[in-house]
Coordinates of C-alpha atoms in Angstrom, one line a residue:
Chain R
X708 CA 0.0 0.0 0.0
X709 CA 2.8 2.1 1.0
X710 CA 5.0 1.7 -2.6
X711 CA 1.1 2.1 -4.5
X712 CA 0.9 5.8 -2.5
X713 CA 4.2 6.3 -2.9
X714 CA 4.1 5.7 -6.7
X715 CA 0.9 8.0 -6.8
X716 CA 2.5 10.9 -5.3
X717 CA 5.7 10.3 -8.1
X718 CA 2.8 10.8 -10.8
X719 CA 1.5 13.9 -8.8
X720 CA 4.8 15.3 -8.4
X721 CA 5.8 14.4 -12.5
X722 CA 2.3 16.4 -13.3
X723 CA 3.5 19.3 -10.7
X724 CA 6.8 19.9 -12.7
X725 CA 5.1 20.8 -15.8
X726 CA 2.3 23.5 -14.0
X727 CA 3.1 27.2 -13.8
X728 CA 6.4 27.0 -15.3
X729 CA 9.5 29.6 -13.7
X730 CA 10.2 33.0 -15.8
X731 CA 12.5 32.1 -18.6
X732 CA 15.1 34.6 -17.7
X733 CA 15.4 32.5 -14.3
X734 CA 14.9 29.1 -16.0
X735 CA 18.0 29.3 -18.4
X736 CA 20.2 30.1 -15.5
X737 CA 19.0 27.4 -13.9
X738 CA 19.3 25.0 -16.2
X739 CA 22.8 26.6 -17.3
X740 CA 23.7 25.6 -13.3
X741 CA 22.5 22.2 -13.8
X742 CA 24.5 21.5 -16.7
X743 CA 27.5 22.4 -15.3
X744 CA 26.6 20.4 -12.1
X745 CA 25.4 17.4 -12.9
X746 CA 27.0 16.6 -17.1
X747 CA 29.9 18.1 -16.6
X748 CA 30.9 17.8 -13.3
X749 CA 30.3 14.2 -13.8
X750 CA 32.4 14.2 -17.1
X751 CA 35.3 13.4 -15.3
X752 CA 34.4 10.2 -13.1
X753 CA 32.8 8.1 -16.4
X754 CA 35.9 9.0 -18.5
X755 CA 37.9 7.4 -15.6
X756 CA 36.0 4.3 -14.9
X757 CA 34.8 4.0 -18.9
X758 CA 38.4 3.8 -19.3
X759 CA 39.1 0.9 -17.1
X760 CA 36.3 -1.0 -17.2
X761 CA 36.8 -0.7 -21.3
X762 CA 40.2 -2.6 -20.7
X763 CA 39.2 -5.0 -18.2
X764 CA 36.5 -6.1 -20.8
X765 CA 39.2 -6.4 -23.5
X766 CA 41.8 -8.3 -20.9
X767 CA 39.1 -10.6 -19.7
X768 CA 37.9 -11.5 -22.9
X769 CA 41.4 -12.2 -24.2
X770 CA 42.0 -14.6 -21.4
X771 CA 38.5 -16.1 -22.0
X772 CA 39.7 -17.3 -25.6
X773 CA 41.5 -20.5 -25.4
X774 CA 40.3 -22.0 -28.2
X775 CA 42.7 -21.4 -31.8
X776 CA 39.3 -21.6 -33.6
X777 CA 38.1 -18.3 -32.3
X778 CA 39.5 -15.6 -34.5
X779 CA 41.4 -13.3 -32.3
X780 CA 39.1 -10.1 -33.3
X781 CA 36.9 -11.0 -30.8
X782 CA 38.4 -9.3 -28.3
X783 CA 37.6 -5.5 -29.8
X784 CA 34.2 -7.6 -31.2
X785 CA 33.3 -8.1 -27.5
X786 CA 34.8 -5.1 -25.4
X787 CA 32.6 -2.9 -28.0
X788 CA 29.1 -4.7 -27.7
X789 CA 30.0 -4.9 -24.0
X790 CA 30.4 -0.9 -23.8
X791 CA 27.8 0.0 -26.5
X792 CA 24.9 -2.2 -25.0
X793 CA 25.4 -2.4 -21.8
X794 CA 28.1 -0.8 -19.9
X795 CA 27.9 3.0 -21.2
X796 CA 24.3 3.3 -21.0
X797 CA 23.4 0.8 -18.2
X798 CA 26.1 0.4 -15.5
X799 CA 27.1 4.4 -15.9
X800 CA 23.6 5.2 -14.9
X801 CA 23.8 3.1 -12.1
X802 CA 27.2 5.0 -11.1
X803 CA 25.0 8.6 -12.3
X804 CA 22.7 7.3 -9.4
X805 CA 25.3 7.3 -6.7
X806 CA 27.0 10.7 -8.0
X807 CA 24.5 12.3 -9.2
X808 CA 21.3 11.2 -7.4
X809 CA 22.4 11.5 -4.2
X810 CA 23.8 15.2 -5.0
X811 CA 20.3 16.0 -6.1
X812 CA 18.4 14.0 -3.3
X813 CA 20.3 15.7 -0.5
X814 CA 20.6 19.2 -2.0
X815 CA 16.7 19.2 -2.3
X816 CA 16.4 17.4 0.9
X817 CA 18.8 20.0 2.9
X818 CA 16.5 22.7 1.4
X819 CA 13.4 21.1 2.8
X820 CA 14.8 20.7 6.2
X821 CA 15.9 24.4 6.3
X822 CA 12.0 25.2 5.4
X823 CA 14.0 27.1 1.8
X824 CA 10.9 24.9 0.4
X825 CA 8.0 26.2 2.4
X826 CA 10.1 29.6 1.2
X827 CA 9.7 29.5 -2.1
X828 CA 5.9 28.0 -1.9
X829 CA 4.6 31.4 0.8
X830 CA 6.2 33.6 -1.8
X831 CA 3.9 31.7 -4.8
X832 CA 6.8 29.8 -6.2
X833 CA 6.1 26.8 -8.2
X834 CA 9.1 24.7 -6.1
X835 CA 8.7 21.3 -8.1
X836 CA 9.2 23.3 -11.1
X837 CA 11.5 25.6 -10.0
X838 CA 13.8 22.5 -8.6
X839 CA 13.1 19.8 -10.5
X840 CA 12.4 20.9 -14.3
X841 CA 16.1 22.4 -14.7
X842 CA 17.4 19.2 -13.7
X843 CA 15.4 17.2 -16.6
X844 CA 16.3 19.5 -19.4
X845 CA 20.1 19.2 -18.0
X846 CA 20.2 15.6 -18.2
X847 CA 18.8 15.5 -21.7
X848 CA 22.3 16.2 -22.1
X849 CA 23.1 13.1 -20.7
X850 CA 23.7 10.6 -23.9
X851 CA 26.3 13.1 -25.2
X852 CA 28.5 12.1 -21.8
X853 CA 27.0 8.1 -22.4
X854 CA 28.7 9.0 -26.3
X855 CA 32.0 9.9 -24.6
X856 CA 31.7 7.1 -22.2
X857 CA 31.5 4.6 -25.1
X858 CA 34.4 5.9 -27.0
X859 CA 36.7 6.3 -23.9
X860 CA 35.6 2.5 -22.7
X861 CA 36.6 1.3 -26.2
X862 CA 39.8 3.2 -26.5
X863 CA 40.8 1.8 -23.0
X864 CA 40.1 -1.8 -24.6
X865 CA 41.8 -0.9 -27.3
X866 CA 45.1 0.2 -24.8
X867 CA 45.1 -2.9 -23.1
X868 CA 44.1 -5.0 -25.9
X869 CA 47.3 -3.9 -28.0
X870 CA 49.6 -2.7 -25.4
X871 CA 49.0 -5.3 -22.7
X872 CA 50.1 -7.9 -25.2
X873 CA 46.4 -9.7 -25.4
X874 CA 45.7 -8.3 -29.2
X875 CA 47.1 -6.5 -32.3
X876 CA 46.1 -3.3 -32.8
X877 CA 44.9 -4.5 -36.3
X878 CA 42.5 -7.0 -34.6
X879 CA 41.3 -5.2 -32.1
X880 CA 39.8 -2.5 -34.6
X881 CA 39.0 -5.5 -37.2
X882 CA 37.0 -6.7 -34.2
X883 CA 35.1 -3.1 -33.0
X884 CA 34.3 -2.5 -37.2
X885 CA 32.8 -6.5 -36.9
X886 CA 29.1 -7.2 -37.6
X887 CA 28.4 -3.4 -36.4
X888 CA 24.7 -3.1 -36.2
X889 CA 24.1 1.2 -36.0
X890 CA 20.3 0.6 -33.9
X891 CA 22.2 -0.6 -31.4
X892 CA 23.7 2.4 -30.3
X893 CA 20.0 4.1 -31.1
X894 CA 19.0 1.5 -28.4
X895 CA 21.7 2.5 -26.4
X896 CA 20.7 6.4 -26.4
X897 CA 17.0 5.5 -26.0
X898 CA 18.1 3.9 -22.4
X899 CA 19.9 7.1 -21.8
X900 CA 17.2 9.2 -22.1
X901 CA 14.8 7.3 -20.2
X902 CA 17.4 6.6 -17.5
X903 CA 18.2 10.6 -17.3
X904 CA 14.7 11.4 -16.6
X905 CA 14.7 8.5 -14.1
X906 CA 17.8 10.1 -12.6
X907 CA 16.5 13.8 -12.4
X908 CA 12.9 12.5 -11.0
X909 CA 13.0 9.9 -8.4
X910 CA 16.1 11.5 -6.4
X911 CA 14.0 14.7 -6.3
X912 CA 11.2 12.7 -5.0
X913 CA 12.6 11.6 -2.3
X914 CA 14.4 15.2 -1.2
X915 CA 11.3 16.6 -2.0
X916 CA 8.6 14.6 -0.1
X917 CA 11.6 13.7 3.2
X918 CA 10.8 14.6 6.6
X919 CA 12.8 15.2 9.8
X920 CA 16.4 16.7 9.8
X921 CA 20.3 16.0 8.9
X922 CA 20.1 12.2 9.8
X923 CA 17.0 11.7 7.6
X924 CA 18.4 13.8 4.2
X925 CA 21.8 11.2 4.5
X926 CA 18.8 8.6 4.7
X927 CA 16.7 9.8 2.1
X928 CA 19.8 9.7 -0.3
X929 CA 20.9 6.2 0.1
X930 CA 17.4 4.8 -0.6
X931 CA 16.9 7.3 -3.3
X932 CA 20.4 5.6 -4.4
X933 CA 18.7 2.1 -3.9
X934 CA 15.5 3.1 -5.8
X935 CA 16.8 4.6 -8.6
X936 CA 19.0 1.9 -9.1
X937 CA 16.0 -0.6 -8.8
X938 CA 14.1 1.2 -11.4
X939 CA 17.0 1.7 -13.9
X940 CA 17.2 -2.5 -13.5
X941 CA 14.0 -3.1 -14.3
X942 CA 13.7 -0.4 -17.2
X943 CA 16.7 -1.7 -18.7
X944 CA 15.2 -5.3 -18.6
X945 CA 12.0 -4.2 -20.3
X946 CA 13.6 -1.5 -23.1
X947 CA 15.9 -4.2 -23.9
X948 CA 12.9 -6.7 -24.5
X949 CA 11.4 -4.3 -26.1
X950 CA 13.4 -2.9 -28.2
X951 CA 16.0 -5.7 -29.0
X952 CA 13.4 -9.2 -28.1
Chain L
X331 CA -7.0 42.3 9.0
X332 CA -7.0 38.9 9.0
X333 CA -10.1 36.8 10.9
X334 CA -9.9 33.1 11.8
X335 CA -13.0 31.3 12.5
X336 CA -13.6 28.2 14.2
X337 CA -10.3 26.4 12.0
X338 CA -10.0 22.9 13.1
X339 CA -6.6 21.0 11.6
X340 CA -5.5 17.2 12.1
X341 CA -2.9 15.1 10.8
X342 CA -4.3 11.8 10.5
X343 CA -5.3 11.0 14.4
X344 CA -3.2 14.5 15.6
X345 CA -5.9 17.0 16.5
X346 CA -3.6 20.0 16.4
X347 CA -6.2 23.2 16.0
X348 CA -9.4 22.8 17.9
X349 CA -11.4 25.5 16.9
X350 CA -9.7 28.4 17.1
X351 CA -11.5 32.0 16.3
X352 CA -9.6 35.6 16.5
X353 CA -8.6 38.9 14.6
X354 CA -5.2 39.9 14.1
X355 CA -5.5 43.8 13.4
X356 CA -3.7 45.3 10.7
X357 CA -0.7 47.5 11.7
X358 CA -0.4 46.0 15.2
X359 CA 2.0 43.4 15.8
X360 CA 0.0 40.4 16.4
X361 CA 1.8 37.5 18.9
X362 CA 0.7 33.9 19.4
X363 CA 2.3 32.4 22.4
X364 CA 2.1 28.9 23.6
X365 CA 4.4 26.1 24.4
X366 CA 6.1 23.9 22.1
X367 CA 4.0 21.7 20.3
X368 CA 0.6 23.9 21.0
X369 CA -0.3 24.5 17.4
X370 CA 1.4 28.0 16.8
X371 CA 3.2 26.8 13.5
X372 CA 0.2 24.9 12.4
X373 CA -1.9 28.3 12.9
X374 CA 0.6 30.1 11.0
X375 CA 0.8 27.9 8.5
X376 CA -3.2 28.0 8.0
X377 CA -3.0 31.5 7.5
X378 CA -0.2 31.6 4.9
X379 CA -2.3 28.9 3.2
X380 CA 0.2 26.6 3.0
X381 CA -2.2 24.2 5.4
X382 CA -5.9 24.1 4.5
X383 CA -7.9 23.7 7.8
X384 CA -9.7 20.9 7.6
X385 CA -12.6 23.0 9.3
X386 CA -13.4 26.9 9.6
X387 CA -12.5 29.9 7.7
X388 CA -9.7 32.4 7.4
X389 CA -10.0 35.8 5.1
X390 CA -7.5 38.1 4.4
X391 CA -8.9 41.9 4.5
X392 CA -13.0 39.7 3.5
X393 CA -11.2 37.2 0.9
X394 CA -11.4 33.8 2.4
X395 CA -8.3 31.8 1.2
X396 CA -9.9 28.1 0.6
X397 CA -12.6 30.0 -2.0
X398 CA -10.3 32.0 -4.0
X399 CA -9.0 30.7 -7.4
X400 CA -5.5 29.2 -7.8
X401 CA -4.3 32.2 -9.8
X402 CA -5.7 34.6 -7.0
X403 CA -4.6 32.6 -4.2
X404 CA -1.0 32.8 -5.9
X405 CA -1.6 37.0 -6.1
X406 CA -2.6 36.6 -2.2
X407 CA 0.5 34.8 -1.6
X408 CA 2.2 37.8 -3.0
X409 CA 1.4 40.1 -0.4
X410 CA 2.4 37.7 2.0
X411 CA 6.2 38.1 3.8
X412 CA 7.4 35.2 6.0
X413 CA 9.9 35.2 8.2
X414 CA 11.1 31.6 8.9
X415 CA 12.4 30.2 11.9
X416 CA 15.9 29.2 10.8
X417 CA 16.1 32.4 7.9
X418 CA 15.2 29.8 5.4
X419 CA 17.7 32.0 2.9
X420 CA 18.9 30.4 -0.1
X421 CA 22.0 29.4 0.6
X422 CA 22.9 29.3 -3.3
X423 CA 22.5 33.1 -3.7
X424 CA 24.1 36.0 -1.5
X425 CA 22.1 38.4 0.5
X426 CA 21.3 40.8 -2.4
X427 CA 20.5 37.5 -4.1
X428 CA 17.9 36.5 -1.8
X429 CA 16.3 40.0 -1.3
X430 CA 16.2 39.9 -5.1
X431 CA 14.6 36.9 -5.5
X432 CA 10.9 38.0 -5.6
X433 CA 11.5 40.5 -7.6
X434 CA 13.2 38.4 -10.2
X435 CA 10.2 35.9 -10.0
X436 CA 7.1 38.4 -10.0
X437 CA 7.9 41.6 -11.4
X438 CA 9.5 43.1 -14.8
X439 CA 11.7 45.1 -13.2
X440 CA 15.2 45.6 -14.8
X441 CA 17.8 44.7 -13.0
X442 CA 19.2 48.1 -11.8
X443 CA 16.0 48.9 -10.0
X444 CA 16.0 45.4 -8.7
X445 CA 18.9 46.0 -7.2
X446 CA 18.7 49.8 -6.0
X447 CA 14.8 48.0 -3.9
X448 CA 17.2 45.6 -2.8
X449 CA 19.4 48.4 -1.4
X450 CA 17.0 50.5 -0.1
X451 CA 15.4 47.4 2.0
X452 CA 18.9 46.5 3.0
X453 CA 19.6 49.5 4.8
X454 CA 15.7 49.8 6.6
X455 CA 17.1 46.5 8.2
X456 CA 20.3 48.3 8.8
X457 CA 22.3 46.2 6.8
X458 CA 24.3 47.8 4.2
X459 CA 27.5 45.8 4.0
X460 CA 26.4 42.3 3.3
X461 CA 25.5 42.2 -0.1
X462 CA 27.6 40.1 -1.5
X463 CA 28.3 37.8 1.3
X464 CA 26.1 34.3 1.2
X465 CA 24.0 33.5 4.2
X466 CA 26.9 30.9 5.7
X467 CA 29.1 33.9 5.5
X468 CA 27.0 36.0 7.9
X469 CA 25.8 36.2 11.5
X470 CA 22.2 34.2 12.6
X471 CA 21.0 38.0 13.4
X472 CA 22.2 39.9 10.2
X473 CA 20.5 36.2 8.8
X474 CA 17.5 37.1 10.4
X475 CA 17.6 40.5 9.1
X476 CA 18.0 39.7 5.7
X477 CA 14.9 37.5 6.0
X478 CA 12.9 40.2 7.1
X479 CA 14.4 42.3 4.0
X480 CA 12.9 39.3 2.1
X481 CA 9.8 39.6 3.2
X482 CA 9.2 43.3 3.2
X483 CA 10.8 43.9 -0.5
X484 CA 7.2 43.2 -2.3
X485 CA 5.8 45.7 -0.3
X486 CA 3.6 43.0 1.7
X487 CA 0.3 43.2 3.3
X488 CA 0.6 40.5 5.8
X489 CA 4.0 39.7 7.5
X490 CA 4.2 36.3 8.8
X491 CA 7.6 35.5 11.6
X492 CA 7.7 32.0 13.0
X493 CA 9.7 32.6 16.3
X494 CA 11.9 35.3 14.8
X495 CA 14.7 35.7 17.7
X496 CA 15.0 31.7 18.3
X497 CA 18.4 31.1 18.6
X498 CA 19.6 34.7 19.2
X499 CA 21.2 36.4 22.2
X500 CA 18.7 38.6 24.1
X501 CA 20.1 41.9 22.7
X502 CA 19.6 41.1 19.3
X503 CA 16.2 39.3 19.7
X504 CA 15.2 43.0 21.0
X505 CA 16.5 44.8 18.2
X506 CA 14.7 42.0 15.9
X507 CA 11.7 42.6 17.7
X508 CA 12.1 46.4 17.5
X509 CA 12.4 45.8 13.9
X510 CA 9.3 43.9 13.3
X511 CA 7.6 46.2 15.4
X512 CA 8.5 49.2 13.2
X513 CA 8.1 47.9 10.1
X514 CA 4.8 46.9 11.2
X515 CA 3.8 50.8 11.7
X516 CA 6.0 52.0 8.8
X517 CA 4.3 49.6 6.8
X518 CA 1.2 49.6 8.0
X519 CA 0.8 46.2 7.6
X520 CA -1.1 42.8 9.3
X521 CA 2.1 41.0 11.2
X522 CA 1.6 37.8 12.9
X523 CA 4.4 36.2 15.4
X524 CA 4.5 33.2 16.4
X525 CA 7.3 33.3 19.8
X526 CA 7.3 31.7 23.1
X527 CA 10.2 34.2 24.2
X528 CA 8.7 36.7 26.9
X529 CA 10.9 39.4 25.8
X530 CA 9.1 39.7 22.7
X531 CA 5.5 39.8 24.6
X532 CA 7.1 42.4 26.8
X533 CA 8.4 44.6 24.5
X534 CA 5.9 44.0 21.1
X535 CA 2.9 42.7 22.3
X536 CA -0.1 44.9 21.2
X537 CA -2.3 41.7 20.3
X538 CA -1.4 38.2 22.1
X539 CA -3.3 35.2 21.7
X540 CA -1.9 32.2 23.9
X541 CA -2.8 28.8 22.2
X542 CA -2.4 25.3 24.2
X543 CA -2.9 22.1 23.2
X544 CA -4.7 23.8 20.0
X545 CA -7.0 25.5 21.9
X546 CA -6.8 29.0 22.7
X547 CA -7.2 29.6 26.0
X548 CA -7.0 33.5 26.4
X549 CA -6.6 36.3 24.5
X550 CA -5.6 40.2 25.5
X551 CA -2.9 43.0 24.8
X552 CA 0.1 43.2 27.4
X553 CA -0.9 45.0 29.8
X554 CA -4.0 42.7 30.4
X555 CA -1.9 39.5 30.1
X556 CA -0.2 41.5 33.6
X557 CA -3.3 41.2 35.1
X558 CA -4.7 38.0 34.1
X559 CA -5.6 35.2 36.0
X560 CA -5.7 32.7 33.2
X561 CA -3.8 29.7 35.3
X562 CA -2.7 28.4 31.9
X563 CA -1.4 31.8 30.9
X564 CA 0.6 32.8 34.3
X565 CA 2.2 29.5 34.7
X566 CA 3.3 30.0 30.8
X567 CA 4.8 33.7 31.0
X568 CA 5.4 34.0 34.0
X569 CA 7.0 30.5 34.4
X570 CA 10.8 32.3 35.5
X571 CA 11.6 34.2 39.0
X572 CA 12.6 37.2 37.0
X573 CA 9.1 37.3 34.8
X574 CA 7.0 37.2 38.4
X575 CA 9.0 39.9 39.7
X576 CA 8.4 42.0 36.5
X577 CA 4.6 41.0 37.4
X578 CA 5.1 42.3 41.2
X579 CA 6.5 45.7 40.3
X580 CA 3.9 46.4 37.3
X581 CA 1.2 45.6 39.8
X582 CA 2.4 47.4 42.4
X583 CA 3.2 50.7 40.2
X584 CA -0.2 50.5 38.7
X585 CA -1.6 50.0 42.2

């Protein structure tokens, strides 16, 4: 009954976000903020682990192949499907939920502890809008970082592919060019998008709608973390079925 | 003027208003007193709108909230100031950020005359060097200041403070209160404070209405809450020695 209410007031709150929309002038400021908050500020950590986790693909499936019979392309073959399909748009999201999610969960959470919310409603202020919608349009920025998450994670295959010994440089590319099928990475970037609005929504929820003090925003950001996490899960499952079944 | 009729508010099984009825006159400085827990924020609340009661009425100046449209219940909530409990300032923006804010959202001012309002409310809160600092960067009094600055910048009707010198030392919960007070005359304006600090009642009190558990139990301007015999009310303000002395010596001058 409780997840049922809970999902009801997520529908509410979706509606809210859309009514009586900011001023422009103060909207594009906003959303310029968010931008540089939460795509860009989070350029940096993807890059890094799209990097490694790019290379670990390419050294475990090196080390997988024991068999002569499989040609040796295989190795840039699977370290791209790995990162197109699943990795870049999936897993990243998952790490978006920890980075990003809990920055906007207890950012909104601190301002409804410290009553900034009942501010901004007394003076007339649309507060869903004014806190939430920026934070949508931001992330619909979010498959350009998912883009640059794809090519980093298949250049670090690529690096320890070649210059960890498991692959030639020539086989490695042979391998990413393989069988390449473009809707997949349209598949990819349709996750994307519905993961970013995912990741601006339910972490706003649950700063929105928390109650109590300090103890319960740090609270209300690890089960938005949780939450978010779950949803991108079963999303992913049902896109993919979708989409790819 | 705002008039509160027979409002009734729960929270599931929580009866926290129980019929309460009074006037808060406009350019006096209204107080509601009570102990913690006694439905003061609740009340307060009601009457920015942001709670509807659940029973009863409240109109501002003959326009009763709960039967105005959205769009004219937004326009009410623009002659409405509040003064939070903890500043609630927007910790993102400096203080000329904050005072600016309204503006910014509900008028087509340019920015030049945004500012030079901002300015001129600044220094009626005596606060002319703290425009650029952010709220963390700034005493909980000049905070408290700048929330008032924020309230008064639209020019309000009503002015709503939610115990306004909590958390400040004695001398500047006067000068708060001194503040308020003015403004409140300058203005000419409806204010409504919520306090349980006796101070305040002392020095501000023109209208005090002392709630307990929802209920309010007596009603009366300073001097008459001197000479009550409400047992609720006397065991309330004048719960410390110091406060039954004060009592003594204003009976015994009057006498």
């Amino acid at each position: 009954m409780g997840y049922l209410a809970s999902i009801g007031s997520y529908a509410i709150m979706i509606v809210e976000v859309f009514r009586k929309p900011t001023k422009w002038r103060i909207m594009k400021s906003l959303i310029l903020k968010e931008i540089d908050e939460l795509i860009y500020g989070s350029l940096g950590i993807l890059i890094f682990i799209s990097f490694f986790i790019g290379g670990v693909v390419a050294i475990q499936t090196a080390l997988n192949i024991t068999s002569e019979l499989i040609p040796k392309n295989l190795v840039g073959f699977a370290t791209r499907q790995s990162i197109i399909l699943e990795f870049a748009p999936t897993f990243c999201s998952i790490i978006m939920a920890g980075k990003v999610g809990s920055y906007i969960t207890s950012s909104i959470g601190t301002m409804r502890v410290t009553e900034q919310i009942d501010a901004l409603e007394v003076m007339g202020v649309n507060a869903l809008n004014y806190l939430v919608f920026p934070k949508i349009i931001a992330l619909l920025l979010y498959p350009f970082i998912i883009a640059i998450s794809m090519y980093v994670g298949i250049f670090g295959g690529w690096v320890a592919g070649v210059f960890g010994g498991f692959s030639t440089s020539a086989d490695f590319i042979e391998g990413v060019q393989l069988d390449f099928i473009p809707f997949h990475v349209t598949y990819a970037f349709i996750k994307t998008l519905v993961f970013a609005f995912i990741l601006a929504t339910i972490p706003s929820f649950h700063g929105f709608y928390m109650k109590g003090g300090a103890l319960e925003v740090g609270k209300a950001a690890t089960t938005s973390f949780v939450w978010t996490s779950v949803v991108i899960i079963i999303l992913n499952y049902i896109l993919t079925q979708l989409l790819l079944g | 003027m705002i008039e509160v009729k027979n409002v009734h508010k729960s929270f599931g099984d929580a009866y926290i208003l129980k019929g309460i009825s009074t006037v808060f006159d406009k350019g006096k400085t209204n107080l509601v007193i009570g102990q913690s827990g006694s439905g003061k924020t609740v009340l307060i609340k009601c009457l920015l709108g942001l709670f509807s009661p659940d029973k009863g009425s409240i109109s501002h100046d003959g326009k009763i909230y709960s039967q105005l449209s959205p769009k004219e219940q937004r326009n009410l909530r623009q002659d409405m100031g509040m003064v939070f409990q903890g500043s609630a300032l927007f910790d993102s923006m400096t203080v000329e950020g904050n005072v600016m804010f309204p503006l910014e959202m509900f008028t087509k001012q340019s920015q030049s005359e945004m500012r030079d309002r901002a300015d001129f409310v600044l220094k009626r809160v005596n606060l002319d060097d703290a425009h650029k600092k952010y709220p963390s960067e700034i005493s909980g009094g000049m905070q408290k200041r700048v929330a008032i600055a924020r309230a008064i910048v639209m020019n309000p009707k009503y002015l709503f403070c939610d115990e306004p010198n909590s958390g400040l030392d004695p001398r500047t919960a006067i000068i708060i209160d001194n503040l308020i007070q003015e403004i409140t005359k300058e203005y000419d304006i409806t204010t409504v404070v919520n306090t349980h600090d006796m101070n305040s009642v002392m020095e501000i009190g023109e209208k005090i209405v002392f709630l307990k558990n929802g209920i309010k139990e007596w009603e009366g301007t300073k001097d008459e809450i001197f000479k009550t015999d409400n047992e609720a009310v006397t065991n309330f303000v004048y719960s410390s020695e110091l406060f039954k002395k004060v009592r003594q010596m204003y009976i015994e001058e009057r006498n």
